[in-house]
mmCIF file of C-alpha atoms in Angstrom:
data_model
loop_
_atom_site.group_PDB
_atom_site.id
_atom_site.type_symbol
_atom_site.label_atom_id
_atom_site.label_comp_id
_atom_site.label_asym_id
_atom_site.label_seq_id
_atom_site.Cartn_x
_atom_site.Cartn_y
_atom_site.Cartn_z
ATOM 1 C CA UNK A 1 4.340 16.157 12.557
ATOM 2 C CA UNK A 2 6.889 13.669 10.915
ATOM 3 C CA UNK A 3 7.339 10.564 13.026
ATOM 4 C CA UNK A 4 10.738 8.982 14.040
ATOM 5 C CA UNK A 5 11.522 6.324 11.522
ATOM 6 C CA UNK A 6 13.338 4.527 13.815
ATOM 7 C CA UNK A 7 10.940 1.807 15.340
ATOM 8 C CA UNK A 8 10.109 1.670 19.009
ATOM 9 C CA UNK A 9 11.741 -1.751 20.614
ATOM 10 C CA UNK A 10 8.126 -3.384 20.422
ATOM 11 C CA UNK A 11 7.961 -2.971 16.607
ATOM 12 C CA UNK A 12 10.359 -5.018 15.103
ATOM 13 C CA UNK A 13 11.928 -4.163 11.806
ATOM 14 C CA UNK A 14 9.729 -4.840 8.562
ATOM 15 C CA UNK A 15 10.944 -7.816 6.797
ATOM 16 C CA UNK A 16 8.946 -9.153 3.803
ATOM 17 C CA UNK A 17 6.256 -6.594 2.274
ATOM 18 C CA UNK A 18 3.499 -9.632 2.866
ATOM 19 C CA UNK A 19 2.964 -12.168 5.320
ATOM 20 C CA UNK A 20 3.501 -15.972 4.384
ATOM 21 C CA UNK A 21 2.018 -19.101 5.890
ATOM 22 C CA UNK A 22 3.753 -21.163 8.463
ATOM 23 C CA UNK A 23 4.745 -24.535 7.505
ATOM 24 C CA UNK A 24 2.027 -26.400 9.529
ATOM 25 C CA UNK A 25 -0.455 -24.382 7.460
ATOM 26 C CA UNK A 26 1.500 -24.585 3.851
ATOM 27 C CA UNK A 27 -0.073 -27.099 2.235
ATOM 28 C CA UNK A 28 -3.867 -25.664 2.929
ATOM 29 C CA UNK A 29 -2.357 -22.149 2.461
ATOM 30 C CA UNK A 30 -1.368 -22.878 -1.396
ATOM 31 C CA UNK A 31 -4.332 -25.321 -1.800
ATOM 32 C CA UNK A 32 -6.693 -22.241 -1.099
ATOM 33 C CA UNK A 33 -4.249 -19.954 -2.759
ATOM 34 C CA UNK A 34 -4.327 -21.434 -6.227
ATOM 35 C CA UNK A 35 -8.028 -22.225 -5.659
ATOM 36 C CA UNK A 36 -8.792 -18.787 -5.112
ATOM 37 C CA UNK A 37 -10.645 -17.344 -8.234
ATOM 38 C CA UNK A 38 -8.817 -14.035 -8.037
ATOM 39 C CA UNK A 39 -5.395 -15.613 -8.220
ATOM 40 C CA UNK A 40 -6.992 -17.854 -11.250
ATOM 41 C CA UNK A 41 -8.231 -14.606 -13.004
ATOM 42 C CA UNK A 42 -4.566 -12.926 -12.673
ATOM 43 C CA UNK A 43 -3.155 -16.063 -14.227
ATOM 44 C CA UNK A 44 -5.538 -15.535 -16.918
ATOM 45 C CA UNK A 45 -5.713 -11.842 -17.538
ATOM 46 C CA UNK A 46 -2.235 -11.067 -17.033
ATOM 47 C CA UNK A 47 -1.812 -9.571 -13.590
ATOM 48 C CA UNK A 48 0.861 -9.680 -11.359
ATOM 49 C CA UNK A 49 -1.132 -10.506 -8.475
ATOM 50 C CA UNK A 50 -4.534 -11.161 -6.959
ATOM 51 C CA UNK A 51 -4.191 -7.526 -5.469
ATOM 52 C CA UNK A 52 -4.801 -6.057 -8.297
ATOM 53 C CA UNK A 53 -8.517 -6.803 -8.453
ATOM 54 C CA UNK A 54 -8.730 -4.741 -5.100
ATOM 55 C CA UNK A 55 -7.392 -1.571 -6.565
ATOM 56 C CA UNK A 56 -9.358 -2.451 -9.617
ATOM 57 C CA UNK A 57 -12.665 -2.550 -7.784
ATOM 58 C CA UNK A 58 -11.623 0.699 -5.674
ATOM 59 C CA UNK A 59 -10.672 2.456 -9.049
ATOM 60 C CA UNK A 60 -14.313 1.441 -10.352
ATOM 61 C CA UNK A 61 -16.183 2.746 -7.070
ATOM 62 C CA UNK A 62 -13.967 5.935 -6.397
ATOM 63 C CA UNK A 63 -12.188 6.745 -9.432
ATOM 64 C CA UNK A 64 -8.867 7.024 -8.185
ATOM 65 C CA UNK A 65 -6.661 6.888 -11.185
ATOM 66 C CA UNK A 66 -6.839 9.136 -14.212
ATOM 67 C CA UNK A 67 -4.225 9.739 -17.380
ATOM 68 C CA UNK A 68 -1.634 11.837 -16.342
ATOM 69 C CA UNK A 69 -1.531 11.371 -12.426
ATOM 70 C CA UNK A 70 1.650 11.270 -10.466
ATOM 71 C CA UNK A 71 1.480 7.979 -8.066
ATOM 72 C CA UNK A 72 3.455 6.722 -5.266
ATOM 73 C CA UNK A 73 2.912 2.782 -4.587
ATOM 74 C CA UNK A 74 4.254 1.516 -1.121
ATOM 75 C CA UNK A 75 4.752 -2.114 -0.357
ATOM 76 C CA UNK A 76 4.554 -2.433 -4.217
ATOM 77 C CA UNK A 77 6.230 -6.221 -4.845
ATOM 78 C CA UNK A 78 4.918 -8.291 -6.884
ATOM 79 C CA UNK A 79 3.845 -5.150 -8.688
ATOM 80 C CA UNK A 80 -0.183 -5.818 -8.939
ATOM 81 C CA UNK A 81 -1.031 -2.183 -7.986
ATOM 82 C CA UNK A 82 1.732 -0.622 -10.025
ATOM 83 C CA UNK A 83 0.698 -2.338 -12.981
ATOM 84 C CA UNK A 84 -2.938 -1.188 -12.561
ATOM 85 C CA UNK A 85 -1.846 2.326 -11.807
ATOM 86 C CA UNK A 86 0.644 2.388 -14.818
ATOM 87 C CA UNK A 87 -2.481 1.165 -17.388
ATOM 88 C CA UNK A 88 -4.610 3.761 -15.705
ATOM 89 C CA UNK A 89 -2.329 6.947 -15.782
ATOM 90 C CA UNK A 90 -0.689 6.224 -19.036
ATOM 91 C CA UNK A 91 2.340 7.588 -20.917
ATOM 92 C CA UNK A 92 2.206 11.056 -19.627
ATOM 93 C CA UNK A 93 1.757 9.622 -15.954
ATOM 94 C CA UNK A 94 4.210 8.826 -13.475
ATOM 95 C CA UNK A 95 4.230 5.809 -11.234
ATOM 96 C CA UNK A 96 7.075 5.709 -8.581
ATOM 97 C CA UNK A 97 6.969 2.122 -6.513
ATOM 98 C CA UNK A 98 8.982 0.907 -3.518
ATOM 99 C CA UNK A 99 9.363 -2.264 -1.793
ATOM 100 C CA UNK A 100 12.000 -4.308 0.427
ATOM 101 C CA UNK A 101 11.389 -7.547 -1.870
ATOM 102 C CA UNK A 102 12.581 -7.368 -5.473
ATOM 103 C CA UNK A 103 10.184 -6.295 -8.354
ATOM 104 C CA UNK A 104 10.524 -7.318 -12.184
ATOM 105 C CA UNK A 105 10.270 -4.315 -14.000
ATOM 106 C CA UNK A 106 7.387 -3.064 -15.275
ATOM 107 C CA UNK A 107 6.765 -0.551 -18.240
ATOM 108 C CA UNK A 108 5.917 2.790 -16.864
ATOM 109 C CA UNK A 109 7.089 2.247 -13.236
ATOM 110 C CA UNK A 110 10.109 3.550 -11.630
ATOM 111 C CA UNK A 111 11.041 1.205 -8.819
ATOM 112 C CA UNK A 112 13.020 1.540 -5.642
ATOM 113 C CA UNK A 113 13.732 -1.423 -3.599
ATOM 114 C CA UNK A 114 14.563 -1.014 0.016
ATOM 115 C CA UNK A 115 13.247 -0.872 3.594
ATOM 116 C CA UNK A 116 10.819 2.036 3.713
ATOM 117 C CA UNK A 117 11.400 2.600 7.633
ATOM 118 C CA UNK A 118 15.190 3.511 6.358
ATOM 119 C CA UNK A 119 15.618 7.352 5.599
ATOM 120 C CA UNK A 120 17.877 6.355 2.372
ATOM 121 C CA UNK A 121 14.720 4.781 0.753
ATOM 122 C CA UNK A 122 12.466 7.959 1.593
ATOM 123 C CA UNK A 123 15.237 10.269 0.054
ATOM 124 C CA UNK A 124 15.425 8.174 -3.061
ATOM 125 C CA UNK A 125 11.583 8.201 -3.449
ATOM 126 C CA UNK A 126 11.798 12.029 -3.019
ATOM 127 C CA UNK A 127 14.536 12.414 -5.265
ATOM 128 C CA UNK A 128 12.983 10.453 -8.044
ATOM 129 C CA UNK A 129 9.875 12.428 -7.820
ATOM 130 C CA UNK A 130 11.633 15.822 -7.966
ATOM 131 C CA UNK A 131 9.300 18.861 -7.593
ATOM 132 C CA UNK A 132 6.440 16.842 -9.099
ATOM 133 C CA UNK A 133 3.422 17.329 -6.906
ATOM 134 C CA UNK A 134 1.482 13.938 -6.201
ATOM 135 C CA UNK A 135 -1.998 13.086 -7.168
ATOM 136 C CA UNK A 136 -2.420 9.865 -5.415
ATOM 137 C CA UNK A 137 -0.200 7.882 -2.403
ATOM 138 C CA UNK A 138 -1.131 4.302 -1.711
ATOM 139 C CA UNK A 139 0.226 1.813 0.751
ATOM 140 C CA UNK A 140 -0.235 -1.727 0.562
ATOM 141 C CA UNK A 141 2.210 -2.317 2.964
ATOM 142 C CA UNK A 142 2.246 -5.137 5.829
ATOM 143 C CA UNK A 143 4.381 -6.969 7.951
ATOM 144 C CA UNK A 144 5.391 -10.390 8.273
ATOM 145 C CA UNK A 145 2.830 -11.546 10.481
ATOM 146 C CA UNK A 146 3.570 -13.769 13.744
ATOM 147 C CA UNK A 147 -0.021 -14.206 14.589
ATOM 148 C CA UNK A 148 0.498 -12.422 17.962
ATOM 149 C CA UNK A 149 -1.438 -9.326 17.853
ATOM 150 C CA UNK A 150 0.666 -7.514 20.583
ATOM 151 C CA UNK A 151 3.412 -7.843 18.154
ATOM 152 C CA UNK A 152 1.954 -7.794 14.703
ATOM 153 C CA UNK A 153 -0.486 -4.604 15.045
ATOM 154 C CA UNK A 154 2.262 -2.290 16.527
ATOM 155 C CA UNK A 155 4.325 -3.087 13.279
ATOM 156 C CA UNK A 156 1.309 -2.547 10.886
ATOM 157 C CA UNK A 157 0.436 1.009 12.504
ATOM 158 C CA UNK A 158 3.977 2.107 12.001
ATOM 159 C CA UNK A 159 4.236 1.081 8.174
ATOM 160 C CA UNK A 160 0.677 3.208 7.407
ATOM 161 C CA UNK A 161 1.990 5.944 9.838
ATOM 162 C CA UNK A 162 5.047 6.443 7.776
ATOM 163 C CA UNK A 163 3.011 6.200 4.611
ATOM 164 C CA UNK A 164 0.634 8.893 5.918
ATOM 165 C CA UNK A 165 3.849 11.247 6.763
ATOM 166 C CA UNK A 166 4.942 10.751 3.344
ATOM 167 C CA UNK A 167 1.731 11.717 1.842
ATOM 168 C CA UNK A 168 1.551 14.838 3.783
ATOM 169 C CA UNK A 169 5.333 15.673 2.389
ATOM 170 C CA UNK A 170 4.178 14.961 -1.350
ATOM 171 C CA UNK A 171 0.433 15.171 -2.183
ATOM 172 C CA UNK A 172 -0.844 18.145 -3.938
ATOM 173 C CA UNK A 173 -4.031 19.860 -2.191
ATOM 174 C CA UNK A 174 -7.069 18.072 -3.000
ATOM 175 C CA UNK A 175 -4.856 14.871 -3.780
ATOM 176 C CA UNK A 176 -5.927 11.180 -2.182
ATOM 177 C CA UNK A 177 -4.011 8.567 0.158
ATOM 178 C CA UNK A 178 -5.444 5.041 -0.085
ATOM 179 C CA UNK A 179 -3.848 2.413 2.519
ATOM 180 C CA UNK A 180 -4.455 -0.890 4.061
ATOM 181 C CA UNK A 181 -4.838 -0.844 7.615
ATOM 182 C CA UNK A 182 -5.446 -3.575 9.907
ATOM 183 C CA UNK A 183 -8.506 -3.274 12.569
ATOM 184 C CA UNK A 184 -6.931 -3.054 16.203
ATOM 185 C CA UNK A 185 -5.121 -0.844 18.436
ATOM 186 C CA UNK A 186 -4.147 2.313 17.071
ATOM 187 C CA UNK A 187 -6.855 2.398 14.497
ATOM 188 C CA UNK A 188 -9.243 4.376 15.936
ATOM 189 C CA UNK A 189 -6.702 7.203 16.738
ATOM 190 C CA UNK A 190 -5.050 6.817 12.690
ATOM 191 C CA UNK A 191 -8.807 7.077 11.330
ATOM 192 C CA UNK A 192 -8.714 10.641 13.335
ATOM 193 C CA UNK A 193 -5.742 11.870 12.018
ATOM 194 C CA UNK A 194 -7.207 10.884 8.444
ATOM 195 C CA UNK A 195 -10.165 13.051 9.207
ATOM 196 C CA UNK A 196 -8.316 16.057 10.132
ATOM 197 C CA UNK A 197 -5.860 16.052 7.078
ATOM 198 C CA UNK A 198 -8.650 15.249 4.404
ATOM 199 C CA UNK A 199 -12.290 16.323 3.880
ATOM 200 C CA UNK A 200 -13.625 12.695 3.213
ATOM 201 C CA UNK A 201 -12.317 9.742 4.664
ATOM 202 C CA UNK A 202 -14.038 6.149 4.039
ATOM 203 C CA UNK A 203 -13.594 2.555 4.552
ATOM 204 C CA UNK A 204 -13.604 -0.042 2.024
ATOM 205 C CA UNK A 205 -13.422 -4.083 2.132
ATOM 206 C CA UNK A 206 -12.694 -5.002 -1.543
ATOM 207 C CA UNK A 207 -14.094 -8.116 -2.706
ATOM 208 C CA UNK A 208 -10.848 -9.671 -3.286
ATOM 209 C CA UNK A 209 -10.020 -8.827 0.264
ATOM 210 C CA UNK A 210 -10.302 -12.453 2.107
ATOM 211 C CA UNK A 211 -13.251 -12.078 4.713
ATOM 212 C CA UNK A 212 -11.297 -13.499 7.593
ATOM 213 C CA UNK A 213 -8.744 -10.670 7.018
ATOM 214 C CA UNK A 214 -8.772 -7.755 9.575
ATOM 215 C CA UNK A 215 -7.422 -5.737 6.639
ATOM 216 C CA UNK A 216 -9.359 -3.141 5.668
ATOM 217 C CA UNK A 217 -8.580 -0.309 2.906
ATOM 218 C CA UNK A 218 -9.074 3.646 4.284
ATOM 219 C CA UNK A 219 -9.436 5.955 1.390
ATOM 220 C CA UNK A 220 -8.863 9.499 2.017
ATOM 221 C CA UNK A 221 -9.765 12.177 -0.385
ATOM 222 C CA UNK A 222 -9.324 15.949 -0.720
ATOM 223 C CA UNK A 223 -5.941 16.555 1.117
ATOM 224 C CA UNK A 224 -6.330 19.733 2.968
ATOM 225 C CA UNK A 225 -2.435 20.831 2.513
#
């Protein structure tokens, strides 16, 4: 059943697609960021962000992307995942990306800027897709983190629930869903829902995902339709 796209009162509106450091810790965060091996590799190899290496590792392990596929990328900015997807699906494939933040144009990617919690953004994604069945829906969405689990976790779960709703509307039978999920309240119920809708569900923690982060990636394959 599709969920309401209006957050409950305890779920603040999503702002930026990725959380940012506080002023007290920004210097340390920036040093860690620029020293990070995946950040440095992204500069050297021409990828938009270190997140590209998460998807590259997942694709290497689970063969997610093949030429000609249709892919939806939620929480796409600055384009690390979309860039990898466009390279993998090639000129015969389709990549539709969306984020509340701006994203510089990428060849082979249709970008829709807007807040995915708003009905108008969903409608634009569906309009761009047309009647084409989707092979892979992937979500790297995350709310701005306050550091308070009672606020952050409901926000994060709300976004991945909306992503799953979109997958349910658009995936072809046998299709794949990939989402970043934060472990905490609601995680087990969400995992149960995935297992009911897909034939195979596994948890992945790519090497480029920082060890201290509660994020994991849930990969659900074999959409039951």
